[in-house]
Amino acid sequence: MSSAEQFVAFMTIVRKEIKRFLRIWTQTLLPSAITMSLYFVIFGTLIGSRIGEMGGFTYMQFVVPGLIMMAIVTNSYSNVVSSFFGAKFNHSVEELLVSPTPNYVILMGFVVGGVSRGLLVAIVVTLVSLFFTRLDIHSYAIVILTVLMTSTLFALAGFINAVFANSFDDISIIPTFVLTPLIYLGGVFYSMDLLPEFWANVSKLNPLVYVVNAFRYGVLGVSDVSLSFALGMIGLFTAFAFGFSMHLLNSGTRLRQ
Amino acid sequence: MIPALTIENLTKVYADGFEALKGISLTVEQGDFFALLGPNGAGKSTTIGIICSLVAKTSGRVAVFDVDIDVDFPTAKKHIGIVPQEFNFNQFEKVLDIVVNQAGFYGLPVQLAHERAEKYLRALGLWDKREVPSRTLSGGMKRRLMIARALVHEPKLLILDEPTAGVDIEMRRSMWEFLQQINAEGTTIILTTHYLEEAEALCRNIAIINHGKIVEHSSVKGLLRQLHKEVFILDCVEDLPESLAITDFTVHRVDDHTVEVEVEQGQHINQVFAALDEQGIHISSMRNKANRLEEMFVNLVEGAA
């Protein structure tokens, strides 16, 4: 397949993915806007006003980057896991497998679909947050870089989940029992400085810590971990997830008999 | 001329140890209309799955238009259009989107994809349904949609796995005509079917697979010539005598006007006509008791069991 043909195949997958989540926007875009509004009201306005400052910012300003990142993580993940598992479930994934589209194009197509939904939800949630607080972006470059890297990482994670899933239960187990706890323990609502040293060190194994802190640095200019280390860790996790996803596709695990 | 498909010593052992293919070899020439027959579980779908990459082979060689799938599978895939046995499209997608997207997966630019989709959806009588979700189509329409989808990149080899299963007679006939037309235009077709009259009507060459082995690989005509015995049903004008007998033939009186006659290799049906004529009995019509290919199929499969 020539590179031009590969690009056509890639754009076909991306277009199909975007069309899919826009068609069901009440299930894909609206819930995040409503959930995050509730977070802003409860944690930012009602409880946050009693907490006072954190890291030199109002509690509302402190939690907003983490909440935006939470929306990006859950949406990029769930877009790919539900779309790819759905394709496996109804066997329409065979349309791609019998075609000459290379595996890396298939993977990138689904990942960019997930990233697109993550970005769109991020914009929606950011706009909602502006009703509650003022956001002075410290570094647009770091914000954009972190958003792209994070949504790519979790889109890949969603892909891996979809490959191994055998039922619709399997695609909700990881988000419920792994992703959500990691997000809550990833410093969205508190600074790592508040943790005892042991738990602060344990938290460093959580990729969400780097994601939330890198993004918070881009927005507020403060972070619990070094920015370069945080971006390096996100890059490392992404490279591992990409490599593993390609291995699954190339070996045909759970896709080919 | 390069064969459309070459399979050499193909084997497949599944993870549970089941040996689905035990070293099959076959060749399908360009332009052929080829039938791959066999009972359920014989290995037909496994063979097709390997050709189109949904099943990984254990050993052996597969080449499509001389392109070895182990050397350059993407190029081999470009030559193949596949119509699977089960519906394998997103039932929530629109008919047109399914065909256009498939064209995109083969690298066809958007405009060309739309032109091709229109061409094949019109040819298969689905153009009026292009904007409806595919789940609303009837079973026969869904099968035609999968044919349109398989043809959108204009493959040189079209493989159809039970394309007319569950399709009514009228639609089956129109599908036959369509397939004969694209075959006449140069597309090589491989067909698996349980309807043996379909294989006899459409196909020039045939392979019969049973228990993972090829038990017959020849022309349909050649295969039928091997039939040792055929049973004909004769409808007679006059009442048949209770003790009807024809020298050298086994006859079975079904009712007052119907008789079954076994004609073995070397015998002629004319001898039966002459014998009945001598007894003052005239024939109004005649037909085969069973499909001839079906008889051959049963002989071969039972013989190999």
Short mmCIF file of C-alpha atoms in Angstrom, two decimals, chain A residues 1-2 4-6 8-10 12-13 15-16 19-20 23 90-101 255-257, chain B residues 12 14 52-56 74 77-78 82 87-93 97-98 101-102 104-110 149:
data_model
loop_
_atom_site.label_atom_id
_atom_site.label_comp_id
_atom_site.label_asym_id
_atom_site.label_seq_id
_atom_site.Cartn_x
_atom_site.Cartn_y
_atom_site.Cartn_z
CA MET A 1 0.00 0.00 0.00
CA SER A 2 1.49 3.37 -0.97
CA ALA A 4 -1.03 8.02 -0.07
CA GLU A 5 -3.30 4.96 0.16
CA GLN A 6 -2.32 4.47 3.79
CA VAL A 8 -6.67 7.53 2.87
CA ALA A 9 -7.20 4.44 5.06
CA PHE A 10 -6.08 6.36 8.15
CA THR A 12 -11.28 6.81 6.77
CA ILE A 13 -10.88 5.31 10.24
CA ARG A 15 -13.59 10.12 10.06
CA LYS A 16 -15.60 7.03 10.98
CA LYS A 19 -18.72 10.50 13.12
CA ARG A 20 -19.53 7.75 15.61
CA ARG A 23 -23.72 10.78 16.33
CA ASN A 90 -20.17 -7.35 15.73
CA HIS A 91 -17.22 -8.69 13.68
CA SER A 92 -17.00 -5.46 11.65
CA VAL A 93 -13.33 -5.33 12.67
CA GLU A 94 -12.91 -7.96 9.93
CA GLU A 95 -13.54 -5.19 7.39
CA LEU A 96 -10.18 -3.77 8.47
CA LEU A 97 -8.38 -7.04 9.03
CA VAL A 98 -9.05 -8.36 5.51
CA SER A 99 -7.99 -5.05 3.95
CA PRO A 100 -4.37 -4.16 3.15
CA THR A 101 -4.39 -1.38 5.78
CA LEU A 255 -8.44 -10.92 16.70
CA ARG A 256 -7.33 -13.71 14.38
CA GLN A 257 -7.68 -17.45 14.97
CA LYS B 12 -4.09 -25.68 10.26
CA TYR B 14 -6.11 -24.88 16.24
CA CYS B 52 -8.10 -13.54 3.67
CA SER B 53 -5.94 -13.39 6.84
CA LEU B 54 -8.58 -13.97 9.50
CA VAL B 55 -7.03 -17.33 10.36
CA ALA B 56 -3.30 -17.93 10.76
CA PRO B 74 -1.07 -6.42 1.61
CA LYS B 77 -5.25 -8.72 -0.07
CA LYS B 78 -5.79 -6.06 -2.73
CA ILE B 82 -14.45 -11.56 0.58
CA PHE B 87 -23.03 -10.62 8.61
CA ASN B 88 -19.94 -8.73 9.69
CA PHE B 89 -20.78 -5.06 9.34
CA ASN B 90 -21.84 -2.47 11.88
CA GLN B 91 -25.64 -2.75 11.93
CA PHE B 92 -25.95 0.89 13.01
CA GLU B 93 -24.02 2.26 10.05
CA ASP B 97 -21.10 4.47 4.63
CA ILE B 98 -20.29 0.77 4.95
CA ASN B 101 -15.51 3.11 4.26
CA GLN B 102 -14.47 -0.28 2.91
CA GLY B 104 -11.21 3.79 2.07
CA PHE B 105 -9.59 0.82 3.83
CA TYR B 106 -8.22 -0.18 0.40
CA GLY B 107 -6.87 3.34 -0.16
CA LEU B 108 -9.47 4.54 -2.69
CA PRO B 109 -9.85 8.33 -2.58
CA VAL B 110 -13.22 9.61 -1.35
CA ARG B 149 -18.73 -4.08 -0.12
#
